[in-house]
XYZ file of C-alpha atoms in Angstrom:
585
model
C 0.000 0.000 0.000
C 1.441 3.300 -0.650
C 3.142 4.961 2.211
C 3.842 1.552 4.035
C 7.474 0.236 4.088
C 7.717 -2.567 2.107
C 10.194 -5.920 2.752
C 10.435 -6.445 -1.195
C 11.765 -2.831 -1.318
C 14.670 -4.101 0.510
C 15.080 -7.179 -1.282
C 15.488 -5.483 -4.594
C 17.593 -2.569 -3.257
C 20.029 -5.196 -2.147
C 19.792 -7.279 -5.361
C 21.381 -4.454 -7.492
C 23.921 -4.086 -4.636
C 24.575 -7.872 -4.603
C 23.635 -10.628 -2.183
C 20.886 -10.156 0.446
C 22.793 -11.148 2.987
C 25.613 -8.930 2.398
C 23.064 -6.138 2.750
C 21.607 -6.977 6.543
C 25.300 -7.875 7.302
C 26.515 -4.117 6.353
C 27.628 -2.507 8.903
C 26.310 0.675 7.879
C 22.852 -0.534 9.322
C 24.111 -1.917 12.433
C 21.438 -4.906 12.597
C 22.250 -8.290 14.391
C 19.693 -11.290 12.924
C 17.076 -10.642 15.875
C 16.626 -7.110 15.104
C 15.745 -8.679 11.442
C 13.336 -10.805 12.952
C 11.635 -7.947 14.906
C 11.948 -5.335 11.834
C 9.605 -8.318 9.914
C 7.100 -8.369 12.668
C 6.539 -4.734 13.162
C 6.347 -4.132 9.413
C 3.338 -7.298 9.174
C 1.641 -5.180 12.079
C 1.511 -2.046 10.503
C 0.573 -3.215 7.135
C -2.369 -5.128 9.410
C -3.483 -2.207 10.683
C -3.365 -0.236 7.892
C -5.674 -2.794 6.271
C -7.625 -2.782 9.102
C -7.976 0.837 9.094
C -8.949 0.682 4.875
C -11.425 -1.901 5.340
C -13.027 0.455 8.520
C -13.017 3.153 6.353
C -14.829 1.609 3.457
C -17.776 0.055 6.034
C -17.508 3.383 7.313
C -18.323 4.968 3.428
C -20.859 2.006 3.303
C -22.600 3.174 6.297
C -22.808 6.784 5.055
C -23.872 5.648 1.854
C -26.814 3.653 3.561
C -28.148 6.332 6.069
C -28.208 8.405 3.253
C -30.016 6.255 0.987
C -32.749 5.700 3.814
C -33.325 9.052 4.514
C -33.713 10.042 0.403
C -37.625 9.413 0.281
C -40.390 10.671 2.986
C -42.616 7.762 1.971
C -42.747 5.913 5.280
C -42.700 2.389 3.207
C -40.342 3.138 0.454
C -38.278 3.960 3.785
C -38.630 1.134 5.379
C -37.511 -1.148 2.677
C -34.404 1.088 1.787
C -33.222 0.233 5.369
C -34.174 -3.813 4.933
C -31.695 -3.643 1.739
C -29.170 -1.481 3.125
C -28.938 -3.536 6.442
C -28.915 -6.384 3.928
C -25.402 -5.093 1.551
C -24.046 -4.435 4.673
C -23.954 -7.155 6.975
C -23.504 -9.330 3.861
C -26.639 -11.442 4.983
C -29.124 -13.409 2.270
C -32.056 -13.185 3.848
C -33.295 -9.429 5.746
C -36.349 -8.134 7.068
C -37.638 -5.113 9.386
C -40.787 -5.940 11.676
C -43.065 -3.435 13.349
C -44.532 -3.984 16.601
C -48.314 -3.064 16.980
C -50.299 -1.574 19.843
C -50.477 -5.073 20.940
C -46.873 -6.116 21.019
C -47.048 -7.981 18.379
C -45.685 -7.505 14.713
C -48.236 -6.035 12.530
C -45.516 -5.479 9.230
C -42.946 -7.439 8.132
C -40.860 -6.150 5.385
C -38.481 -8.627 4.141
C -35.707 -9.045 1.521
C -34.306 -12.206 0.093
C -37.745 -13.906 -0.736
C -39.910 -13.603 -3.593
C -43.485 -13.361 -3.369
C -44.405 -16.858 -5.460
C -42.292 -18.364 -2.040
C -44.338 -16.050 0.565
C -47.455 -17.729 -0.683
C -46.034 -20.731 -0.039
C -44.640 -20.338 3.560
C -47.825 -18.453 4.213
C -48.762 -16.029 6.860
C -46.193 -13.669 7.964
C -44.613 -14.006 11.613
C -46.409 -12.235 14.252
C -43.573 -12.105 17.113
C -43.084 -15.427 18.671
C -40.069 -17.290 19.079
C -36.736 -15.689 18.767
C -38.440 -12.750 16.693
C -40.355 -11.973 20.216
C -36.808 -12.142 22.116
C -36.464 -8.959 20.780
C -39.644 -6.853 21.146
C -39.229 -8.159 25.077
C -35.712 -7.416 25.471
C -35.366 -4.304 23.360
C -31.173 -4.876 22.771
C -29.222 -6.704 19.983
C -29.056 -10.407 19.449
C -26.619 -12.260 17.395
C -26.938 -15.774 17.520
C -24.422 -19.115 15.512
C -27.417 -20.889 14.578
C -30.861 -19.752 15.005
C -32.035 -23.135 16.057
C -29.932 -24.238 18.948
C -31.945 -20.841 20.906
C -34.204 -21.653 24.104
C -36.819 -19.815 22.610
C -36.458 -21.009 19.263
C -40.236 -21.817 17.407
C -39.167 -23.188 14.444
C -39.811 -22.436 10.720
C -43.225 -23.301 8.869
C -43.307 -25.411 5.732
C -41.258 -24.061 2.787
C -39.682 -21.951 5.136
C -36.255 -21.526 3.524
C -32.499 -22.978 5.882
C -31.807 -19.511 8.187
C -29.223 -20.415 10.478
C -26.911 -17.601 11.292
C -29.250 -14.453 12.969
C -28.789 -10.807 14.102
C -31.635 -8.978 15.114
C -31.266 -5.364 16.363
C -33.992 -3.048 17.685
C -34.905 0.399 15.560
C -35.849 3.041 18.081
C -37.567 6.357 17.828
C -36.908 8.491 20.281
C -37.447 6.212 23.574
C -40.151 4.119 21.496
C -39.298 0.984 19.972
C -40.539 1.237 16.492
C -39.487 -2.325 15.487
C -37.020 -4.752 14.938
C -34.200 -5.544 11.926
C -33.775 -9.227 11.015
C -30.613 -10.310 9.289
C -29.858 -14.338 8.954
C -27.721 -16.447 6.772
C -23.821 -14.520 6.839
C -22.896 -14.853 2.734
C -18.840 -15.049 4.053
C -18.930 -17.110 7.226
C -20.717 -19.227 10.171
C -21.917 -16.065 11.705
C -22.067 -12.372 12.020
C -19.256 -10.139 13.459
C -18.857 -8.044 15.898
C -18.145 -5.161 13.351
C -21.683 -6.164 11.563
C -23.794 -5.777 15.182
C -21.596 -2.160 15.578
C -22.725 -1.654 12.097
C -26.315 -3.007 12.112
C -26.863 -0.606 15.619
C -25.228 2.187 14.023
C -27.764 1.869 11.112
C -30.499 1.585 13.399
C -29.992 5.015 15.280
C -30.492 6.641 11.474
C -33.041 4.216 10.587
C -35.209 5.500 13.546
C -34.373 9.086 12.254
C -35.433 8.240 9.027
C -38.565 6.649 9.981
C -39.810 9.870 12.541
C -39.204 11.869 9.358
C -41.063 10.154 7.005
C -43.933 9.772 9.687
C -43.982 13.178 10.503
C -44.026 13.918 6.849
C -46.844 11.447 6.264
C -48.728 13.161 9.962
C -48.085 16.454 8.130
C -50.111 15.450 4.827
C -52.550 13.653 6.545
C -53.349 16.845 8.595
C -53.073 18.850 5.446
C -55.904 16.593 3.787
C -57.852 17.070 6.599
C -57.726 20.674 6.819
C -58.313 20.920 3.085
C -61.674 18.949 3.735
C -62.775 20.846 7.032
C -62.263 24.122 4.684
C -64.650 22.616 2.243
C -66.998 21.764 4.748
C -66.732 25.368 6.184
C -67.685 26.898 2.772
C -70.544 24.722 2.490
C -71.512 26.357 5.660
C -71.376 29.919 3.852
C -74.068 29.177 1.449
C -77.208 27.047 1.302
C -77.107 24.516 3.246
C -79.011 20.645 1.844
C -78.476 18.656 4.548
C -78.620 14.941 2.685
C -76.209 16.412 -0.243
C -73.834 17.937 2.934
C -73.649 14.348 4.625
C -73.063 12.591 1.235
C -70.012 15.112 1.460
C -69.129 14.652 4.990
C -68.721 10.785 4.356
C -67.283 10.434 0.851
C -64.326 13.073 1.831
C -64.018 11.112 5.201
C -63.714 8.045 3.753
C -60.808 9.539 1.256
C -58.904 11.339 3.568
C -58.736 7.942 6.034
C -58.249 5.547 3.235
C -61.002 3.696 5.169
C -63.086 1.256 3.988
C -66.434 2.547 5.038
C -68.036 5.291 6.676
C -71.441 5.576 7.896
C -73.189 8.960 9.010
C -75.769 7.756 12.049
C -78.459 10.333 13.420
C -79.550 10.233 16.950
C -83.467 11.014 17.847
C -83.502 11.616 21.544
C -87.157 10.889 21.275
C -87.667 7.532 20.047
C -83.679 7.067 21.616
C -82.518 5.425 18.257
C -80.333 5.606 15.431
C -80.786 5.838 11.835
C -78.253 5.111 9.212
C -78.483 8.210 7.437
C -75.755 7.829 4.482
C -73.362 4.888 3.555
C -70.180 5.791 1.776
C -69.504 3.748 -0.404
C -74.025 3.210 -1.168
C -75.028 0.490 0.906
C -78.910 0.731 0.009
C -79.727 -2.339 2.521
C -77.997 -0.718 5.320
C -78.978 2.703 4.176
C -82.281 3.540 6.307
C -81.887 0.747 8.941
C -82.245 1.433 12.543
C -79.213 0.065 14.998
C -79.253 -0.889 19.070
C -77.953 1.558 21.218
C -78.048 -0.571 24.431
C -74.221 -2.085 25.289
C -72.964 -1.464 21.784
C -69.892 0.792 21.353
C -71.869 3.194 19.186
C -74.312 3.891 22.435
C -71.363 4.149 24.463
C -69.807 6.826 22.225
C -73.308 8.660 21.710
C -73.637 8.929 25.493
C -70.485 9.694 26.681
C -69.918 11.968 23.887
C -66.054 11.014 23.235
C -64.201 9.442 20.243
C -63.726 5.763 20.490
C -61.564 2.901 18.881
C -62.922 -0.263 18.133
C -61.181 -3.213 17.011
C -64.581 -3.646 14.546
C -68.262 -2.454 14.796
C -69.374 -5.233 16.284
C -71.276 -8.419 16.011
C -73.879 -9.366 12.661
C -76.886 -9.390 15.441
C -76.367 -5.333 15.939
C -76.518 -5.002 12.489
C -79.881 -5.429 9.931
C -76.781 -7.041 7.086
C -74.027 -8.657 7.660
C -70.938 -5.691 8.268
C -67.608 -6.998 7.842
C -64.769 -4.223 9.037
C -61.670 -3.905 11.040
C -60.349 -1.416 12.899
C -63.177 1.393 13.573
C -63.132 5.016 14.970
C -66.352 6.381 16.143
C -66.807 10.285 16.574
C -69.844 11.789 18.111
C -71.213 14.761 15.877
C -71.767 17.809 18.496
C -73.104 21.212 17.955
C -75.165 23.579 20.488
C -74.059 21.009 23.367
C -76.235 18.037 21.536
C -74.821 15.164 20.090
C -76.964 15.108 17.220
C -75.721 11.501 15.613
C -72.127 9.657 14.741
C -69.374 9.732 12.333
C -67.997 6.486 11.777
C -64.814 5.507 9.901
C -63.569 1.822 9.530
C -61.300 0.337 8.165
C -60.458 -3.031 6.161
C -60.588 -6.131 8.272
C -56.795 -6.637 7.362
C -56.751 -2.704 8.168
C -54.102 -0.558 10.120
C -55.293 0.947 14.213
C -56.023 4.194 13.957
C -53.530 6.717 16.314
C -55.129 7.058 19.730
C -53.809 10.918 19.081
C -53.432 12.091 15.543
C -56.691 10.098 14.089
C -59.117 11.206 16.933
C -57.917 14.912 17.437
C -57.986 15.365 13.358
C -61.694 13.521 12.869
C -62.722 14.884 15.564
C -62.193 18.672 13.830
C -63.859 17.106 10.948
C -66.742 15.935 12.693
C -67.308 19.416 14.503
C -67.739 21.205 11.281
C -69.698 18.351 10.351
C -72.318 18.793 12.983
C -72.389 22.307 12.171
C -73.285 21.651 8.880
C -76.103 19.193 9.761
C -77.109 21.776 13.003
C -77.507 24.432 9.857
C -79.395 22.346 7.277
C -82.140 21.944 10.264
C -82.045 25.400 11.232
C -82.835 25.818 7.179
C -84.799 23.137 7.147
C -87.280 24.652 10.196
C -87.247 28.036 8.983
C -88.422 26.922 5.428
C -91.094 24.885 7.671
C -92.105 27.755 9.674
C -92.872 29.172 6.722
C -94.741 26.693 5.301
C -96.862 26.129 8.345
C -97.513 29.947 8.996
C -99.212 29.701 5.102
C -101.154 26.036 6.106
C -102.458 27.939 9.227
C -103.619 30.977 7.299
C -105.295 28.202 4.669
C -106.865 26.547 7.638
C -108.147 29.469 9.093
C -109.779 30.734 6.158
C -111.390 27.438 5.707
C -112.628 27.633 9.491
C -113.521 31.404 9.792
C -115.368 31.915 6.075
C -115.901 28.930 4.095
C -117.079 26.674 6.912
C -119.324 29.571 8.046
C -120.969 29.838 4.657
C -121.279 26.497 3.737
C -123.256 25.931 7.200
C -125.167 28.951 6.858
C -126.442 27.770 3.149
C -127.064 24.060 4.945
C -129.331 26.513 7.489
C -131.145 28.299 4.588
C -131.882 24.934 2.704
C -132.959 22.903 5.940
C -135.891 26.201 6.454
C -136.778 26.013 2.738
C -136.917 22.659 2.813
C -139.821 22.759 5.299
C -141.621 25.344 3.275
C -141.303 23.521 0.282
C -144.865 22.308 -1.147
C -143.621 18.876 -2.942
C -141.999 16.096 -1.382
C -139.651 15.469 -4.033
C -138.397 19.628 -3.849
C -137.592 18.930 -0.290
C -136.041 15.763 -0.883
C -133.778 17.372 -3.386
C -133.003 20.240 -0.590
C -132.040 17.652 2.110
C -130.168 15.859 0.075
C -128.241 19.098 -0.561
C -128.475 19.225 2.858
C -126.563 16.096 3.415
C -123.872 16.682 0.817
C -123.014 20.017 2.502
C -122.569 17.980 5.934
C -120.310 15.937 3.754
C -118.481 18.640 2.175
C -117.788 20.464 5.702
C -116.530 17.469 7.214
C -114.208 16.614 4.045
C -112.551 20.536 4.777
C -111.926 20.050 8.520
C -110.471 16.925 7.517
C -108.404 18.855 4.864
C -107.676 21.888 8.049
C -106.385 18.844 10.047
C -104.195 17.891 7.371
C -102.868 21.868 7.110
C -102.471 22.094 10.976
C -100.459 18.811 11.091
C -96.663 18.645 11.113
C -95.374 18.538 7.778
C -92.821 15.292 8.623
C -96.186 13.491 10.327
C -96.790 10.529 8.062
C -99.556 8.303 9.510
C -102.518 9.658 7.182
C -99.766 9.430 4.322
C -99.461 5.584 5.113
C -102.615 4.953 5.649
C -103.426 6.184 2.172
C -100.762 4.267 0.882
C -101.835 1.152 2.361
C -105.561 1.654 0.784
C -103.526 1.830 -2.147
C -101.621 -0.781 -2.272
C -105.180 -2.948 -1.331
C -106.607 -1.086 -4.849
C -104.518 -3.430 -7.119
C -105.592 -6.886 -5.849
C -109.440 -5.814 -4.997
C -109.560 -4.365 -8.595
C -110.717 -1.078 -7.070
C -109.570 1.495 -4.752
C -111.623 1.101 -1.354
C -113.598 3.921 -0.192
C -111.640 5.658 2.289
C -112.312 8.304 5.316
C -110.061 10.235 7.822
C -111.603 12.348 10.534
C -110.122 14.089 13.499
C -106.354 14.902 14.247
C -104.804 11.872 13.142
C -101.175 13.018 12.932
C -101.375 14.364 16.376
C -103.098 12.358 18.463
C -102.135 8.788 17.451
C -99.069 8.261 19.539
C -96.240 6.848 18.038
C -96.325 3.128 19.749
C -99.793 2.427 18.256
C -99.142 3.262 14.903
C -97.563 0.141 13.718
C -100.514 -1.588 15.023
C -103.125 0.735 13.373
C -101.405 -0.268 9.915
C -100.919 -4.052 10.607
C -104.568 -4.221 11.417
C -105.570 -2.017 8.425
C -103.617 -4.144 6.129
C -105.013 -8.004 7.601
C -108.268 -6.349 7.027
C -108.053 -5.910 3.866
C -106.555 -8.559 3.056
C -109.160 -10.525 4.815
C -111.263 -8.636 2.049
C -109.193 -9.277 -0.881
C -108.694 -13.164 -0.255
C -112.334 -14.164 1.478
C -115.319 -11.712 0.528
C -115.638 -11.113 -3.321
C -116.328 -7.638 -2.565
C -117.334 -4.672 -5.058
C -117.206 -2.384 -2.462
C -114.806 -1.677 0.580
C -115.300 1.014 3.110
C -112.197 2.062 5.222
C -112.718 4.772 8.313
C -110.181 6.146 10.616
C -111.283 8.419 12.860
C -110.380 9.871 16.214
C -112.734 11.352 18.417
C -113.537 11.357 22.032
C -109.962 10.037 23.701
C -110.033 7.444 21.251
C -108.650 5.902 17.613
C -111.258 4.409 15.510
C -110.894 1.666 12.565
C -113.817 -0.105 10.690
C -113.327 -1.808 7.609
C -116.728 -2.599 6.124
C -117.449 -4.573 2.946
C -120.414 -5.995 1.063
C -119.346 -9.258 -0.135
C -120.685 -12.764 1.027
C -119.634 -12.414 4.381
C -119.792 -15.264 6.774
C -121.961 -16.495 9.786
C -120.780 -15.603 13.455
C -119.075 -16.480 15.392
C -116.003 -15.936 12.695
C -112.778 -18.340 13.212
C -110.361 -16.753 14.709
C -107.232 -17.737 13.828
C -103.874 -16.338 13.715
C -104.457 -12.887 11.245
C -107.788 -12.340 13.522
C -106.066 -13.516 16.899
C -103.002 -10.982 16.068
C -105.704 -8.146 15.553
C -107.589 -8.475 18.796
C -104.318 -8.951 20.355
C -102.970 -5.931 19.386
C -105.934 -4.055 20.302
C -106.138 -5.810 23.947
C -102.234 -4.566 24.297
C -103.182 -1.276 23.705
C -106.221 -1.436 26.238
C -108.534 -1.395 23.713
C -111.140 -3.600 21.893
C -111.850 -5.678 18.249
C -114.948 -7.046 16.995
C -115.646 -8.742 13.788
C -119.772 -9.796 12.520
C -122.090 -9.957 9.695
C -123.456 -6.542 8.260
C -127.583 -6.701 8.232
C -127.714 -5.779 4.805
C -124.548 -8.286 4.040
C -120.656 -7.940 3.611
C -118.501 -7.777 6.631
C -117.636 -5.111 9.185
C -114.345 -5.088 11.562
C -113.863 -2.819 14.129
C -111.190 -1.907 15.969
C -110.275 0.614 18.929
C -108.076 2.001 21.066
C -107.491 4.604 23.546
C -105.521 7.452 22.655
C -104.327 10.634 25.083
């Protein structure tokens, strides 16, 4: 090497002089044979060390090489396979790999090197932590190991598992957290590793845990960028007019990007009927869509009452759920505004998914989900003014009906009833009483309709009770006569509703199937504390006392439940009449 002393330098100095060992016998240099002998042992020492100190300083350029090369790309995995194959050109090993350790302590990544992916199907499922891969994540320090197997702790390799004898395994640390672990097994040049490739795989590691902060901060940094970019949106949303089904459709499908999740529901609470409703499904899930969900011991009711964010390993079992909902990880994030909790926001994952960050995640969504609820608080407060509107109008409407046309109509009725007396034919007055009679019927049809103006627009029994009529219209082959009298809407509470329509519908389908009818007469009325239903027909009809079996049995019983009463008989004039009752406050 240049610079070193050299013995062939001597050898051919004294060749042109003449023999070699006239040269060491000169006495110009003064040496005696031992002196020779120690001259030869200093100069092998020094041209040791002087290899030892070129091969230190190319591991040395190696290393810089490699902590540069890690820290080139911010892309958290592109980072952590840089340090697998740097780790791997270094140590001189066949096989690398890096593992991360989960919440859990237990590997939830393994990034290898040295295996192709045909031979990962074959060997299967990737290691979790057990064995001498666990040694590590419970005694956070290096590990260098002959042969793998001959270890206490040892587990053994699965089926096509490839020879790994040789093993160093050092830990990667950021700050004082144990990220995860670096893997290196089968030495290319010898038995086992060195002491030079531990100082070198350690000295890696320190950057490697630089590297990896980075590149998650980075990643932390974009993530909160994309989730300030969609609270902004959300914001400006708020600045205009607000629909609040369109604004939800938002909330969830820029959610669901931002997370990378899998699916994201939007659930609204109602404190009255203590339920809640899967408002919007992102990606469309039309049999979900619409469905109502338990509240009692389920994580959603837990995060609904408590009103904090919450982490769930999934969203529970199929029984809490109207379809079967496959997810993994899950974070659930109450949507607040005015001191309510008005519903939920919840984003889940893949069942192969990554946890979400106990910090980051929550804190972030959580911003998201406050604009959200303001959104959703300011499509109602829309929503209600545009109904206040609507029902100041309906009352005017109503009024008028009441105050003038009702007036008139049963002034007329007055007039005609007197004339009718003074009339000097029978048939004249039978022509006024019968106009009489249709006035009656007219002034009941308009308080009817001022029921119908004075009732809450989102009240929907009348609707689906003419729906159900209907529906009966196509298999009768005419649409049954059909009457609604009193406050309907208002006075039918909301637990004797579903009965009301399961009774309407088994009576007239007792029509449909059993009486031949050509005429069907429905009546709902309410009227002195109480809900009225009578389904009258003129078909054949049957003799008393009718069979009551299970649609008939289900009809009284639901009346009896309710404290009320059900009879079914013969009409005198033929056909069938049902009648059913209940109490209403």
């Amino acid at each position: 090497m240049a610079g070193a002393p050299r013995y062939d330098r001597f050898v051919a100095d004294d060749t042109e002089r003449g023999d070699g060992d006239e040269f060491w016998n000169a006495p110009s240099l003064g040496l005696s044979p031992l002196s020779r002998i120690r001259l030869d042992e200093l100069l092998a020492e020094l041209q040791n060390r002087v290899g030892d100190v070129m091969a230190s300083r190319e591991r040395l350029s190696a290393l810089l090489d490699a902590v540069v090369g890690v820290g080139s790309d911010l892309d958290l995995r592109s980072t952590l396979y840089r340090i697998v194959l740097a780790a791997v050109r270094l140590a001189g090993a066949r096989y690398g790999a890096l593992g991360v350790i989960g919440p859990d302590r237990q590997l939830v990544e393994f990034i290898t090197d040295g295996i192709d992916v045909e031979l990962h199907q074959r060997i299967g499922a990737l290691p979790t932590g057990r064995g001498v891969l666990g040694l590590l994540i419970d005694e956070p320090k290096p590990v260098r190991l002959r042969d793998i197997a001959e270890h206490p702790r040892s587990y053994g390799f699965p089926e096509h598992h490839p020879v790994m004898r040789s093993f160093l395994g050092v830990p990667v640390r950021i700050r004082d957290q144990v990220f995860g672990n670096l893997y290196l097994t089968e030495k290319r040049t010898g038995d086992e590793f060195t002491d030079e490739d531990e100082e070198t795989m350690v000295a890696l590691a320190v950057a490697a845990g630089v590297a990896i902060d980075n590149a998650r901060l980075y990643a932390a940094a974009g993530q909160r960028q994309r989730w300030l970019e969609a609270t902004a949106e959300i914001t400006n949303v708020l600045l205009g007019e607000v629909d609040r089904t369109a604004a939800l459709h938002l909330v969830a499908r820029r959610a669901r990007e931002v997370a990378g999740a899998q699916t994201v529901l939007v659930l609204l609470y109602d404190p009255v009927a203590e339920r809640l409703t899967v408002e919007v499904c992102e990606p469309e899930w039309p049999e979900l869509r619409g469905s109502q969900l338990p509240i009692a011991d389920t994580a959603l009711g837990t995060a609904l009452t408590g009103g904090e964010a919450a982490i769930v390993p999934d969203l529970g079992p199929a029984s809490h759920w109207p379809v079967a909902v496959s997810t993994g990880p899950a974070l659930i994030v109450p949507l607040a505004a005015s001191g309510a909790v008005l519903g939920l926001l919840v984003v889940a994952h893949a069942p192969d998914g990554t946890a979400f960050d106990d910090d980051s995640d929550v804190n972030l969504l959580s911003t998201f989900a406050g604009q959200a609820a303001l959104a959703l608080e300011r499509a109602r407060a829309q929503e209600e003014r545009e109904l206040l509107v609507v029902l100041e109008d309906r009352e005017r409407i109503a009024r008028d009906l009441h105050d003038v046309v009702i007036q008139r109509l049963f002034a007329t009725g007055l007039h005609l009833q007197s004339a009718a007396r003074l009339a000097g034919r029978p048939e004249v007055g039978a022509r006024i009483n019968s106009a009489v009679d249709d006035l009656d019927t007219t002034i009941r049809d308009i308080r009817s309709a001022i029921f119908e103006l004075r009732t809450p627009v989102n009240a929907t029994l009348r609707t689906e009770i003419v729906a159900t009529v209907d529906a009966a219209a196509a298999s009768l082959g005419f649409r049954p006569e059909l009457r609604v009298d009193g406050p309907i809407d208002s006075a039918v509470p909301d637990e004797v509703r579903p009965d009301l329509l399961a009774v309407l519908r088994e009576a007239l389908s007792n029509a449909v199937r059993h009486a031949r009818a050509d005429r069907v007469e429905v009546i709902v009325a309410v009227a002195d504390g109480a809900l009225r239903l009578s389904v009258t027909d003129d078909g054949v009809g049957g003799t008393a006392p009718f069979d009551e079996r299970s649609g008939l049995a289900n009809m009284r019983q639901r009346a009896e439940r309710q404290g009320g009463g059900f009879t079914i008989g013969p009409k005198p004039d033929g056909g069938t009449r049902v009648e059913w009752s209940v109490p209403v406050r």
